[in-house]
Amino acid sequence: MNGMSAVVRPAADAPRAPAREGSPSRRDGVSRVERVSARPPLASIGLYVHIPFCASRCPYCDFATAPARTALRSRYMDALDTEIRREGGRLGRPRVATLYVGGGTPSLLEPREVARLAASLQEAFDLRPFEATVEANPATLDRARLEAWLALGLTRLSLGAQSFDATGLRALGRTHQPEDSAAAVAVARAARLDVNLDLIFGWPGQTIAAWERDLEVAVALGPDHVSCYPLELRLDPDGSVPNWPGGGWPVLERWRQAAAAAQPDDAGIARMYRVAERSLGRAGYRHYEIANWARPGKRSLHNLGYWRDRDWLGVGAGAHTHLGGARSANPVDLRAYIEGVESGNARAVDGDSDPSSENAMLALRLDSGLDLERYAARFGDTEAARVRSALREVEPAHLVRMTDRYARLTARGRLLASEVFIRLLP
């Protein structure tokens, strides 16, 4: 979907970069990961914890997932515990300002597994988050599991509703029913939790009217936050394929090719995005990021840490980390992740990362935009001039709005953000 790539679905409402494997660059025999680990203790970080287990595989998903009944589950939880404790020690037990537990389906963890996770997090870090989010499938939330997450400090639930249309759920290969989402929201509200609803649009055969109905139902449920992502189908094998039994990539590839052929065209996807802007705006939600809307005071603090280019640590299979300007990632393959932790291997550093360009692109995703003065103070006048010049090039197309200090995407620019971002690359 050429014009819509900037609104790609990350995974629930948590933005995770595409997995790009890279090897640590060596200088004087010391890797970038080791140099970051040796830095002075951090005051605070965002912490992302990945739980890959799912009851079944959603055929469109390309994140690090694995069967809930995998024989590797116990070893994975052991490895996760080891990584959490190791990283907490390396970083000097920093305060966790925001916590996000994503997947996969974290809500599938048994209460004893949640309790163990809580114990390792509390021992390894100063766990006093302003916000603690857990992703959940609407059909997997029960009282015992919820109580375990509440004991960890949960403040916010991100529900993978995706659609309230039975046809849409079948088209996406989801196993829950439309009514499950409303029940899960009611349970979350009874526990006094903030709620995000994750929605997907552009599924095979979806009409504008069907998308409008999904938005109406979402608004009627009264969530604090709504994330809307177009269905994007990766047509090359992802790293989690070896985690699943069965036909492997050929089966997924056939499903994705058939689904892509039945999706609305680019113009239809663009129209659906505008429908979401209007519907959620009328309902009082602020469109604060390309794919995210929130009630006043209810923006995702953890995700804001990503978009504002702050420090965060990711633990678990496929998790990404950004510390001291260096980006790194864990393997997506469960066995490779487990063996890497057991052998003490460092995360793979993204040697192709360009901190200045990434900072600009992340800032532009937000409605507050890019502060060019702060950007120049951080990256230098020459880099700031390059970025300003690149943005001036697309200003006549009404993709950005420029002032002396700020650059912000216009409504048209949010729709065509990839056309802006590509010009910011060095």
Short mmCIF file of C-alpha atoms in Angstrom, two decimals:
data_model
loop_
_atom_site.label_atom_id
_atom_site.label_comp_id
_atom_site.label_asym_id
_atom_site.label_seq_id
_atom_site.Cartn_x
_atom_site.Cartn_y
_atom_site.Cartn_z
CA MET A 1 0.00 0.00 0.00
CA ASN A 2 2.33 2.59 -1.33
CA GLY A 3 1.06 5.75 0.28
CA MET A 4 0.15 4.17 3.59
CA SER A 5 3.40 2.55 4.68
CA ALA A 6 3.88 5.15 7.42
CA VAL A 7 0.76 3.87 9.15
CA VAL A 8 1.98 0.26 9.23
CA ARG A 9 0.59 -1.87 12.04
CA PRO A 10 3.25 -2.25 14.73
CA ALA A 11 1.53 -4.68 17.16
CA ALA A 12 -1.16 -3.58 19.38
CA ASP A 13 -0.32 -0.02 20.27
CA ALA A 14 3.16 -0.57 20.91
CA PRO A 15 5.56 0.64 18.07
CA ARG A 16 8.29 -1.93 17.41
CA ALA A 17 10.82 -1.44 14.63
CA PRO A 18 11.12 -4.01 11.84
CA ALA A 19 13.55 -6.76 12.86
CA ARG A 20 16.87 -5.99 11.20
CA GLU A 21 19.59 -8.35 12.30
CA GLY A 22 23.06 -6.84 12.62
CA SER A 23 26.33 -7.87 14.18
CA PRO A 24 28.05 -5.78 16.87
CA SER A 25 30.63 -3.46 15.41
CA ARG A 26 34.01 -3.90 17.05
CA ARG A 27 36.41 -1.15 18.01
CA ASP A 28 39.45 -1.95 20.14
CA GLY A 29 37.87 -5.36 20.80
CA VAL A 30 34.80 -3.89 22.54
CA SER A 31 31.31 -4.14 21.03
CA ARG A 32 28.84 -1.24 21.01
CA VAL A 33 26.57 -3.32 23.24
CA GLU A 34 29.34 -3.72 25.78
CA ARG A 35 30.14 0.00 25.66
CA VAL A 36 26.47 0.85 26.27
CA SER A 37 26.35 -1.66 29.13
CA ALA A 38 29.36 0.02 30.74
CA ARG A 39 27.81 3.52 30.73
CA PRO A 40 26.88 5.23 34.00
CA PRO A 41 23.62 4.00 35.55
CA LEU A 42 20.51 5.35 33.86
CA ALA A 43 18.06 7.45 35.86
CA SER A 44 15.04 5.79 34.26
CA ILE A 45 14.06 3.73 31.25
CA GLY A 46 11.07 2.34 29.47
CA LEU A 47 10.94 -1.46 29.68
CA TYR A 48 9.39 -3.73 27.07
CA VAL A 49 8.87 -7.43 27.92
CA HIS A 50 7.96 -9.85 25.13
CA ILE A 51 5.76 -12.87 25.78
CA PRO A 52 5.52 -14.75 22.45
CA PHE A 53 2.91 -17.39 23.29
CA CYS A 54 -0.36 -17.53 21.35
CA ALA A 55 -3.26 -20.01 21.29
CA SER A 56 -3.04 -19.97 17.47
CA ARG A 57 -1.14 -18.05 14.86
CA CYS A 58 -2.81 -15.03 13.25
CA PRO A 59 -1.73 -15.47 9.62
CA TYR A 60 -1.06 -11.76 9.05
CA CYS A 61 1.24 -11.39 12.09
CA ASP A 62 5.00 -11.20 11.57
CA PHE A 63 6.09 -10.67 15.19
CA ALA A 64 7.92 -13.10 17.44
CA THR A 65 5.20 -15.61 18.30
CA ALA A 66 5.09 -19.28 19.25
CA PRO A 67 2.46 -21.86 20.26
CA ALA A 68 1.30 -21.51 23.85
CA ARG A 69 1.89 -25.25 24.31
CA THR A 70 5.41 -25.24 22.86
CA ALA A 71 7.87 -27.57 24.57
CA LEU A 72 10.18 -24.57 24.83
CA ARG A 73 7.84 -22.56 27.06
CA SER A 74 9.54 -23.41 30.35
CA ARG A 75 13.02 -22.80 28.92
CA TYR A 76 11.82 -19.51 27.45
CA MET A 77 10.54 -18.27 30.80
CA ASP A 78 13.84 -19.33 32.41
CA ALA A 79 15.78 -17.42 29.74
CA LEU A 80 13.57 -14.37 30.14
CA ASP A 81 14.17 -14.40 33.90
CA THR A 82 17.93 -14.65 33.30
CA GLU A 83 17.93 -11.80 30.77
CA ILE A 84 15.89 -9.52 33.02
CA ARG A 85 18.23 -10.03 35.96
CA ARG A 86 21.35 -9.71 33.82
CA GLU A 87 20.24 -6.49 32.14
CA GLY A 88 19.02 -4.94 35.38
CA GLY A 89 22.45 -5.52 36.89
CA ARG A 90 24.32 -4.21 33.86
CA LEU A 91 22.30 -1.00 33.85
CA GLY A 92 22.63 -0.37 37.59
CA ARG A 93 19.02 -1.21 38.51
CA PRO A 94 17.44 1.88 36.93
CA ARG A 95 13.91 3.00 37.63
CA VAL A 96 11.35 1.66 35.19
CA ALA A 97 9.24 4.70 34.30
CA THR A 98 6.95 2.80 31.93
CA LEU A 99 6.39 -0.93 31.48
CA TYR A 100 4.85 -2.60 28.44
CA VAL A 101 4.30 -6.37 28.26
CA GLY A 102 3.53 -7.31 24.67
CA GLY A 103 3.44 -10.37 22.46
CA GLY A 104 2.23 -12.72 21.45
CA THR A 105 -0.52 -12.96 24.02
CA PRO A 106 0.76 -12.08 27.50
CA SER A 107 -2.71 -12.66 28.93
CA LEU A 108 -2.17 -16.40 28.32
CA LEU A 109 0.47 -16.60 31.05
CA GLU A 110 -0.56 -18.61 34.08
CA PRO A 111 -0.76 -16.68 37.39
CA ARG A 112 2.36 -18.46 38.70
CA GLU A 113 4.27 -17.37 35.58
CA VAL A 114 3.12 -13.78 36.04
CA ALA A 115 4.18 -13.91 39.70
CA ARG A 116 7.62 -15.16 38.73
CA LEU A 117 7.95 -12.42 36.11
CA ALA A 118 6.92 -9.81 38.67
CA ALA A 119 9.52 -11.08 41.15
CA SER A 120 12.37 -10.91 38.63
CA LEU A 121 11.35 -7.42 37.46
CA GLN A 122 11.11 -6.11 41.02
CA GLU A 123 14.50 -7.53 41.97
CA ALA A 124 16.31 -6.40 38.81
CA PHE A 125 14.82 -2.90 38.51
CA ASP A 126 13.36 -0.09 40.58
CA LEU A 127 9.90 -0.98 39.37
CA ARG A 128 7.77 2.11 39.98
CA PRO A 129 6.17 2.76 36.59
CA PHE A 130 3.87 5.69 35.93
CA GLU A 131 2.16 3.37 33.45
CA ALA A 132 2.18 -0.43 33.13
CA THR A 133 0.46 -1.92 30.07
CA VAL A 134 -0.28 -5.55 29.22
CA GLU A 135 -1.59 -6.73 25.85
CA ALA A 136 -4.53 -9.13 25.94
CA ASN A 137 -6.62 -11.15 23.57
CA PRO A 138 -10.26 -10.40 24.48
CA ALA A 139 -11.04 -14.12 24.93
CA THR A 140 -8.12 -14.93 27.26
CA LEU A 141 -8.79 -12.58 30.14
CA ASP A 142 -10.01 -14.29 33.32
CA ARG A 143 -10.14 -13.14 36.93
CA ALA A 144 -7.18 -15.21 38.19
CA ARG A 145 -4.86 -13.99 35.45
CA LEU A 146 -6.02 -10.39 35.82
CA GLU A 147 -5.41 -10.48 39.57
CA ALA A 148 -1.85 -11.66 38.93
CA TRP A 149 -1.20 -8.78 36.54
CA LEU A 150 -2.75 -6.30 38.98
CA ALA A 151 -0.35 -7.54 41.66
CA LEU A 152 2.51 -6.69 39.28
CA GLY A 153 1.23 -3.10 39.05
CA LEU A 154 -0.89 -3.14 35.88
CA THR A 155 -2.54 0.23 35.13
CA ARG A 156 -3.54 -0.19 31.49
CA LEU A 157 -4.89 -2.98 29.27
CA SER A 158 -4.36 -3.03 25.50
CA LEU A 159 -7.02 -5.23 23.91
CA GLY A 160 -6.48 -6.73 20.47
CA ALA A 161 -10.08 -6.31 19.36
CA GLN A 162 -9.03 -5.79 15.69
CA SER A 163 -12.68 -5.81 14.53
CA PHE A 164 -16.19 -6.11 15.96
CA ASP A 165 -17.40 -7.72 12.76
CA ALA A 166 -17.59 -11.53 12.75
CA THR A 167 -16.71 -11.52 9.05
CA GLY A 168 -13.70 -9.35 9.72
CA LEU A 169 -12.45 -11.54 12.54
CA ARG A 170 -12.71 -14.61 10.31
CA ALA A 171 -10.94 -12.77 7.49
CA LEU A 172 -8.08 -11.96 9.87
CA GLY A 173 -7.91 -15.49 11.24
CA ARG A 174 -8.82 -14.35 14.76
CA THR A 175 -10.30 -16.87 17.18
CA HIS A 176 -12.31 -14.59 19.48
CA GLN A 177 -15.90 -13.45 18.89
CA PRO A 178 -17.17 -9.84 18.52
CA GLU A 179 -18.86 -9.87 21.93
CA ASP A 180 -15.64 -10.89 23.71
CA SER A 181 -14.17 -7.40 23.38
CA ALA A 182 -17.04 -5.69 25.19
CA ALA A 183 -16.83 -8.25 28.00
CA ALA A 184 -13.06 -7.68 28.32
CA VAL A 185 -13.53 -3.89 28.46
CA ALA A 186 -16.09 -4.34 31.25
CA VAL A 187 -13.67 -6.52 33.23
CA ALA A 188 -10.89 -3.96 32.77
CA ARG A 189 -13.12 -1.09 33.88
CA ALA A 190 -14.22 -3.03 36.95
CA ALA A 191 -10.54 -3.28 37.84
CA ARG A 192 -10.16 0.50 37.27
CA LEU A 193 -7.76 0.05 34.38
CA ASP A 194 -7.24 2.35 31.42
CA VAL A 195 -8.12 0.65 28.14
CA ASN A 196 -6.69 0.77 24.64
CA LEU A 197 -8.49 -0.84 21.73
CA ASP A 198 -6.39 -2.04 18.82
CA LEU A 199 -8.23 -2.02 15.46
CA ILE A 200 -7.19 -3.19 12.00
CA PHE A 201 -8.73 -1.79 8.83
CA GLY A 202 -8.36 -2.87 5.20
CA TRP A 203 -9.02 -6.57 5.81
CA PRO A 204 -10.12 -8.66 2.81
CA GLY A 205 -13.56 -7.63 1.62
CA GLN A 206 -13.99 -4.82 4.16
CA THR A 207 -16.23 -1.94 3.08
CA ILE A 208 -16.30 1.66 4.27
CA ALA A 209 -19.62 0.94 5.97
CA ALA A 210 -18.14 -2.02 7.86
CA TRP A 211 -15.24 0.14 9.04
CA GLU A 212 -17.62 2.88 10.16
CA ARG A 213 -19.53 0.29 12.21
CA ASP A 214 -16.31 -0.91 13.85
CA LEU A 215 -15.47 2.65 14.84
CA GLU A 216 -18.98 3.26 16.17
CA VAL A 217 -18.76 0.17 18.37
CA ALA A 218 -15.29 1.14 19.56
CA VAL A 219 -16.41 4.63 20.55
CA ALA A 220 -19.50 3.25 22.30
CA LEU A 221 -17.24 1.10 24.50
CA GLY A 222 -15.56 4.30 25.73
CA PRO A 223 -11.87 3.32 25.64
CA ASP A 224 -9.24 5.82 26.75
CA HIS A 225 -7.09 5.17 23.70
CA VAL A 226 -7.61 3.75 20.19
CA SER A 227 -4.97 2.48 17.77
CA CYS A 228 -5.91 2.00 14.10
CA TYR A 229 -3.58 0.25 11.67
CA PRO A 230 -4.05 -0.78 8.05
CA LEU A 231 -3.53 -4.46 7.36
CA GLU A 232 -0.06 -4.79 5.87
CA LEU A 233 0.97 -8.23 4.68
CA ARG A 234 4.64 -9.13 4.63
CA LEU A 235 5.31 -11.37 1.64
CA ASP A 236 8.69 -12.72 2.71
CA PRO A 237 9.36 -15.22 5.53
CA ASP A 238 9.61 -13.72 9.02
CA GLY A 239 11.86 -14.98 11.78
CA SER A 240 9.10 -16.62 13.81
CA VAL A 241 8.19 -19.21 11.14
CA PRO A 242 10.46 -21.87 12.73
CA ASN A 243 8.62 -21.44 16.05
CA TRP A 244 5.42 -22.94 14.63
CA PRO A 245 4.66 -26.51 13.52
CA GLY A 246 2.75 -27.31 10.35
CA GLY A 247 3.17 -26.19 6.77
CA GLY A 248 5.49 -23.30 7.54
CA TRP A 249 6.06 -20.36 5.23
CA PRO A 250 4.41 -21.76 2.04
CA VAL A 251 1.04 -21.96 3.84
CA LEU A 252 1.38 -18.43 5.24
CA GLU A 253 2.52 -17.09 1.90
CA ARG A 254 -0.52 -18.50 0.09
CA TRP A 255 -2.87 -17.01 2.72
CA ARG A 256 -1.21 -13.60 2.55
CA GLN A 257 -1.20 -13.49 -1.23
CA ALA A 258 -4.91 -14.35 -1.34
CA ALA A 259 -5.69 -11.84 1.40
CA ALA A 260 -3.72 -9.08 -0.33
CA ALA A 261 -5.64 -9.66 -3.56
CA ALA A 262 -8.95 -9.22 -1.71
CA GLN A 263 -8.00 -6.07 0.22
CA PRO A 264 -9.36 -2.61 -0.61
CA ASP A 265 -7.08 -0.69 -2.96
CA ASP A 266 -4.84 2.19 -1.86
CA ALA A 267 -7.60 4.75 -2.41
CA GLY A 268 -9.96 2.69 -0.26
CA ILE A 269 -7.38 2.37 2.52
CA ALA A 270 -6.76 6.12 2.42
CA ARG A 271 -10.48 6.80 2.67
CA MET A 272 -10.76 4.48 5.69
CA TYR A 273 -7.95 6.35 7.41
CA ARG A 274 -9.77 9.65 6.90
CA VAL A 275 -12.98 8.08 8.22
CA ALA A 276 -11.10 7.12 11.40
CA GLU A 277 -9.76 10.67 11.75
CA ARG A 278 -13.24 12.17 11.48
CA SER A 279 -15.07 9.58 13.62
CA LEU A 280 -12.59 9.55 16.47
CA GLY A 281 -12.11 13.32 16.34
CA ARG A 282 -15.86 13.91 16.68
CA ALA A 283 -15.88 11.54 19.66
CA GLY A 284 -13.29 13.63 21.50
CA TYR A 285 -10.12 11.65 20.77
CA ARG A 286 -6.95 13.57 20.01
CA HIS A 287 -5.04 12.30 16.98
CA TYR A 288 -1.66 12.62 18.67
CA GLU A 289 0.32 10.14 16.55
CA ILE A 290 -0.08 8.80 13.03
CA ALA A 291 -1.93 5.65 14.12
CA ASN A 292 -3.03 6.59 17.66
CA TRP A 293 -5.86 8.56 19.25
CA ALA A 294 -6.39 9.33 22.94
CA ARG A 295 -8.73 11.01 25.38
CA PRO A 296 -7.22 14.04 27.19
CA GLY A 297 -4.45 12.88 29.50
CA LYS A 298 -4.57 9.29 28.20
CA ARG A 299 -1.78 9.13 25.62
CA SER A 300 0.42 6.04 25.84
CA LEU A 301 3.37 7.15 27.99
CA HIS A 302 5.41 4.11 27.02
CA ASN A 303 4.93 4.69 23.31
CA LEU A 304 5.73 8.37 23.73
CA GLY A 305 9.11 7.20 24.99
CA TYR A 306 9.68 5.48 21.63
CA TRP A 307 8.57 8.44 19.56
CA ARG A 308 10.55 10.91 21.66
CA ASP A 309 13.66 8.79 21.16
CA ARG A 310 14.25 8.07 24.84
CA ASP A 311 16.08 5.11 26.36
CA TRP A 312 14.28 1.80 26.53
CA LEU A 313 15.24 -1.80 27.11
CA GLY A 314 13.53 -4.70 25.39
CA VAL A 315 13.76 -8.22 26.80
CA GLY A 316 12.49 -11.43 25.26
CA ALA A 317 12.49 -12.90 21.76
CA GLY A 318 12.47 -10.30 19.00
CA ALA A 319 12.55 -7.38 21.47
CA HIS A 320 14.33 -4.19 20.40
CA THR A 321 16.41 -1.91 22.62
CA HIS A 322 17.52 1.73 22.35
CA LEU A 323 20.15 2.74 24.91
CA GLY A 324 22.68 5.53 24.61
CA GLY A 325 21.85 6.06 20.93
CA ALA A 326 22.54 2.42 20.00
CA ARG A 327 19.77 0.16 18.70
CA SER A 328 19.91 -3.59 19.15
CA ALA A 329 17.60 -6.59 19.02
CA ASN A 330 17.17 -10.15 20.22
CA PRO A 331 16.61 -13.09 17.84
CA VAL A 332 13.02 -13.79 16.85
CA ASP A 333 13.54 -17.56 16.72
CA LEU A 334 12.76 -18.93 20.21
CA ARG A 335 15.51 -21.52 20.20
CA ALA A 336 18.09 -18.96 19.04
CA TYR A 337 16.94 -16.51 21.72
CA ILE A 338 17.11 -19.11 24.49
CA GLU A 339 20.51 -20.38 23.44
CA GLY A 340 21.81 -16.83 23.15
CA VAL A 341 20.76 -15.98 26.69
CA GLU A 342 22.08 -19.26 28.06
CA SER A 343 25.48 -18.64 26.44
CA GLY A 344 25.60 -14.99 27.52
CA ASN A 345 25.56 -13.55 23.99
CA ALA A 346 24.87 -9.83 23.58
CA ARG A 347 21.97 -8.55 21.51
CA ALA A 348 22.70 -7.93 17.83
CA VAL A 349 23.44 -4.24 17.24
CA ASP A 350 21.79 -2.50 14.29
CA GLY A 351 24.85 -1.20 12.51
CA ASP A 352 22.72 0.48 9.84
CA SER A 353 20.90 2.67 12.36
CA ASP A 354 21.12 6.41 11.71
CA PRO A 355 20.24 8.17 15.00
CA SER A 356 19.69 11.66 13.58
CA SER A 357 17.34 10.60 10.76
CA GLU A 358 15.45 8.23 13.04
CA ASN A 359 15.00 10.97 15.63
CA ALA A 360 13.47 13.28 13.03
CA MET A 361 11.12 10.63 11.66
CA LEU A 362 9.94 9.58 15.11
CA ALA A 363 9.28 13.17 16.16
CA LEU A 364 7.26 13.85 13.02
CA ARG A 365 4.93 10.96 13.83
CA LEU A 366 3.61 13.04 16.74
CA ASP A 367 1.24 15.98 16.40
CA SER A 368 3.78 18.08 18.34
CA GLY A 369 6.19 17.60 15.45
CA LEU A 370 9.94 18.12 15.19
CA ASP A 371 11.52 20.90 17.27
CA LEU A 372 14.29 22.04 14.92
CA GLU A 373 16.12 24.06 17.57
CA ARG A 374 16.39 21.10 19.92
CA TYR A 375 17.31 18.90 16.97
CA ALA A 376 20.19 21.25 16.05
CA ALA A 377 21.38 21.33 19.66
CA ARG A 378 21.55 17.52 19.69
CA PHE A 379 22.81 16.71 16.20
CA GLY A 380 24.48 19.93 15.04
CA ASP A 381 23.64 22.80 12.71
CA THR A 382 24.74 20.98 9.56
CA GLU A 383 22.41 18.03 10.15
CA ALA A 384 19.57 20.36 11.13
CA ALA A 385 20.04 22.33 7.92
CA ARG A 386 19.92 19.11 5.88
CA VAL A 387 16.66 18.04 7.53
CA ARG A 388 15.13 21.51 7.19
CA SER A 389 16.03 21.55 3.47
CA ALA A 390 14.52 18.09 2.93
CA LEU A 391 11.28 19.15 4.61
CA ARG A 392 11.11 22.35 2.59
CA GLU A 393 11.10 20.19 -0.55
CA VAL A 394 7.78 18.57 0.39
CA GLU A 395 6.19 21.70 1.86
CA PRO A 396 4.69 22.79 -1.52
CA ALA A 397 2.87 19.43 -1.67
CA HIS A 398 1.20 20.32 1.66
CA LEU A 399 2.76 17.34 3.45
CA VAL A 400 4.43 19.40 6.18
CA ARG A 401 3.78 22.73 7.86
CA MET A 402 6.95 24.64 8.74
CA THR A 403 7.63 27.51 11.11
CA ASP A 404 10.96 28.94 12.22
CA ARG A 405 11.22 26.34 14.96
CA TYR A 406 8.80 23.48 14.26
CA ALA A 407 7.95 21.08 11.45
CA ARG A 408 4.67 19.15 11.64
CA LEU A 409 2.92 16.76 9.30
CA THR A 410 -0.34 18.02 7.85
CA ALA A 411 -3.41 15.78 7.63
CA ARG A 412 -2.29 14.92 4.09
CA GLY A 413 1.24 14.38 5.39
CA ARG A 414 0.06 11.84 7.96
CA LEU A 415 -1.53 9.88 5.15
CA LEU A 416 1.60 10.06 2.99
CA ALA A 417 4.23 10.16 5.73
CA SER A 418 6.48 7.69 3.92
CA GLU A 419 6.94 10.31 1.18
CA VAL A 420 8.30 12.66 3.85
CA PHE A 421 10.38 10.14 5.77
CA ILE A 422 12.25 8.81 2.76
CA ARG A 423 13.66 12.29 2.14
CA LEU A 424 15.10 12.40 5.66
CA LEU A 425 17.36 9.43 5.06
CA PRO A 426 21.04 10.36 4.56
#
